Coordinates of C-alpha atoms in Angstrom, one line a residue:
M29 CA 25.1 -14.5 -10.2
E30 CA 24.7 -15.0 -6.5
K31 CA 22.9 -18.1 -5.5
L32 CA 19.6 -17.6 -3.6
T33 CA 20.3 -17.5 0.1
Y34 CA 17.5 -18.2 2.5
S35 CA 18.4 -15.4 4.9
V36 CA 15.9 -13.6 7.1
P37 CA 16.1 -10.4 4.9
N38 CA 15.7 -12.3 1.7
L39 CA 12.7 -14.2 3.1
L40 CA 11.1 -11.0 4.2
S41 CA 11.5 -9.5 0.7
L42 CA 10.1 -12.7 -0.8
L43 CA 7.2 -12.5 1.6
R44 CA 6.5 -9.0 0.2
L45 CA 6.6 -10.3 -3.3
I46 CA 4.2 -13.1 -2.4
L47 CA 1.8 -10.7 -0.8
V48 CA 1.4 -8.5 -3.9
P49 CA -1.0 -10.7 -5.8
F50 CA -3.1 -11.1 -2.6
L51 CA -3.1 -7.3 -2.2
A52 CA -4.4 -7.1 -5.7
I53 CA -7.1 -9.7 -5.1
F54 CA -8.4 -8.2 -1.9
A55 CA -8.4 -4.7 -3.4
S56 CA -10.4 -6.0 -6.4
L57 CA -12.9 -7.6 -3.9
G58 CA -13.2 -4.4 -2.0
E59 CA -11.9 -6.0 1.2
V60 CA -10.6 -2.9 2.8
A61 CA -9.7 -4.3 6.2
V62 CA -7.8 -7.3 4.8
F63 CA -6.1 -5.1 2.1
L64 CA -4.9 -2.6 4.7
S65 CA -3.8 -5.3 7.2
M66 CA -1.8 -7.1 4.5
L67 CA -0.3 -3.9 3.3
A68 CA 0.7 -3.1 6.9
V69 CA 2.4 -6.5 7.1
S70 CA 4.2 -5.8 3.8
L71 CA 5.3 -2.3 4.8
T72 CA 6.5 -3.5 8.2
S73 CA 8.5 -6.3 6.6
D74 CA 10.1 -3.7 4.3
M75 CA 11.4 -1.9 7.3
L76 CA 12.6 -5.1 8.9
D77 CA 14.5 -6.6 6.0
G78 CA 17.0 -3.9 5.8
Y79 CA 17.4 -3.8 9.6
F80 CA 18.1 -7.6 9.7
A81 CA 20.4 -7.5 6.7
R82 CA 22.6 -5.0 8.5
R83 CA 22.2 -6.5 12.0
L84 CA 22.9 -10.1 10.8
H85 CA 25.6 -9.0 8.3
Q86 CA 23.5 -10.5 5.5
T87 CA 23.6 -7.7 3.0
T88 CA 24.0 -9.0 -0.5
E89 CA 23.5 -7.8 -4.1
L90 CA 20.7 -10.3 -4.4
G91 CA 19.0 -9.1 -1.2
A92 CA 19.3 -5.4 -2.4
R93 CA 17.7 -6.4 -5.7
L94 CA 14.9 -8.5 -4.1
D95 CA 14.1 -5.6 -1.8
S96 CA 13.9 -3.1 -4.7
W97 CA 11.6 -5.4 -6.7
A98 CA 9.4 -5.9 -3.7
D99 CA 9.3 -2.2 -3.1
M100 CA 8.2 -1.5 -6.7
M101 CA 5.5 -4.2 -6.7
T102 CA 4.2 -3.2 -3.3
Y103 CA 3.9 0.5 -4.3
A104 CA 2.1 -0.7 -7.5
A105 CA -0.3 -2.6 -5.3
M106 CA -0.9 0.5 -3.2
I107 CA -1.8 2.5 -6.3
L108 CA -4.0 -0.3 -7.6
G109 CA -5.7 -0.5 -4.2
L110 CA -6.3 3.2 -4.2
Y111 CA -7.9 3.0 -7.7
L112 CA -10.1 0.0 -6.9
I113 CA -11.1 0.7 -3.3
W114 CA -11.1 4.5 -3.2
P115 CA -11.6 5.6 -6.8
Q116 CA -12.7 9.1 -5.9
L117 CA -9.5 9.7 -3.9
F118 CA -7.5 8.2 -6.7
F119 CA -8.9 10.6 -9.2
D120 CA -8.7 13.5 -6.8
Q121 CA -5.0 12.7 -6.4
I122 CA -4.3 11.7 -10.0
V123 CA -1.5 14.2 -10.4
F124 CA 0.3 13.0 -7.3
V125 CA -0.4 9.3 -8.0
S126 CA 1.1 9.8 -11.5
A127 CA 4.1 11.6 -10.0
A128 CA 4.5 8.7 -7.6
A129 CA 4.5 6.2 -10.4
L130 CA 6.9 8.2 -12.4
S131 CA 9.2 8.5 -9.4
Y132 CA 9.7 4.8 -9.5
I133 CA 9.5 4.2 -13.3
L134 CA 11.9 6.8 -14.5
P135 CA 14.9 5.8 -12.4
V136 CA 14.3 2.2 -13.3
L137 CA 14.1 3.0 -17.1
L138 CA 17.3 5.1 -16.9
S139 CA 19.2 2.3 -15.0
L140 CA 17.9 -0.3 -17.5
Y141 CA 19.0 1.8 -20.4
R142 CA 22.4 2.6 -18.9
F143 CA 23.3 -0.7 -17.2
A144 CA 20.6 -3.2 -18.2
V145 CA 19.9 -3.8 -14.5
F146 CA 17.2 -2.7 -12.0
P147 CA 18.6 0.0 -9.6
S148 CA 19.0 -0.8 -6.0
Y149 CA 20.7 2.2 -4.4
H150 CA 18.8 2.3 -1.1
T151 CA 19.7 5.9 -0.5
W152 CA 19.0 7.6 2.8
G153 CA 16.4 9.6 1.0
A154 CA 14.7 6.5 -0.4
K155 CA 14.7 4.9 3.0
L156 CA 13.0 8.0 4.5
A157 CA 10.5 8.2 1.6
A158 CA 9.6 4.5 2.2
V159 CA 9.0 5.1 5.9
L160 CA 6.9 8.2 5.1
I161 CA 4.7 6.6 2.4
A162 CA 3.0 4.3 4.9
P163 CA 1.5 6.9 7.2
A164 CA 0.8 9.2 4.2
Y165 CA -1.2 6.4 2.5
Y166 CA -3.1 5.4 5.6
L167 CA -3.9 9.0 6.5
L168 CA -5.2 9.6 2.9
V169 CA -7.4 6.5 2.6
L170 CA -8.7 6.5 6.2
Y171 CA -9.0 10.2 7.0
D172 CA -8.8 11.9 3.5
Y173 CA -5.8 13.8 4.7
Q174 CA -4.3 14.8 1.4
T175 CA -1.6 17.4 2.3
F176 CA 0.9 14.9 3.9
F177 CA 0.4 12.5 1.1
Q178 CA 1.2 15.2 -1.5
L179 CA 4.3 16.3 0.4
V180 CA 5.6 12.8 0.7
I181 CA 5.1 12.3 -3.1
L182 CA 7.0 15.5 -3.8
F183 CA 9.8 14.1 -1.6
H184 CA 9.7 10.8 -3.6
L185 CA 10.2 13.0 -6.7
L186 CA 13.4 14.5 -5.2
V187 CA 14.6 10.9 -4.3
A188 CA 14.0 9.9 -8.0
V189 CA 16.1 12.9 -9.2
E190 CA 18.9 11.8 -6.8
E191 CA 18.7 8.2 -8.1
M192 CA 18.8 9.3 -11.7
A193 CA 21.8 11.5 -11.0
I194 CA 23.5 8.6 -9.3
T195 CA 22.8 6.4 -12.4
L196 CA 24.3 9.0 -14.6
I197 CA 27.5 9.4 -12.5
L198 CA 28.2 5.7 -12.0
K199 CA 30.5 3.9 -14.4
R200 CA 29.0 0.5 -13.6
P201 CA 26.0 -0.7 -11.6
Q202 CA 26.2 -0.7 -7.8
T203 CA 23.9 -1.2 -4.9
N204 CA 23.5 0.4 -1.5
I205 CA 24.7 3.9 -2.2
H206 CA 23.8 6.1 0.8
S207 CA 23.5 9.4 -1.1
I208 CA 24.8 11.3 -4.1
L209 CA 27.1 13.2 -1.7
Q210 CA 28.7 9.9 -0.6
L211 CA 29.2 9.0 -4.3
L212 CA 30.7 12.4 -5.1
N213 CA 33.0 12.3 -2.1
K214 CA 34.2 8.9 -3.0
A215 CA 34.9 10.0 -6.6
A216 CA 36.8 13.1 -5.4
K217 CA 39.1 11.0 -3.2
K218 CA 40.2 8.9 -6.2

């Protein structure tokens, strides 16, 4: 196992993990402004950790896994915040919120079953979905704009299908796979 390296990307992922309990606390206290501000910090650091990992040549298996854990926990905090602070929106969007949760849970369960590890593919689709969820969430909770949120969740479902297909194709666990097409092209060249 890789030793923990205190690189900029890993520290940003650790920051996101540290923020999760605070997001839960402020959501339970109904502190909307603090919750949304902290969430903005977390989501921004999510975009920055991958950028710095590539830019500083600090991409590691550990970093990919930390990022994936931080993603999962942050998205869980977003769902919890929606439930605690905006319960009417939560129940209005229960089908899409459930779909969002399943889009994270099912690929993880399949990877755990198949390889006994948490998946960290970081596909282009997953990166785009991560960028889109922030404005979709804020538009939903601040302006009750539901359509964009629903479309982004449907896109998350497509990403989940791609990740599960990748898990089924792989012979051993891997990280940082750009897309199923990249994986299939690589396999065809062998």
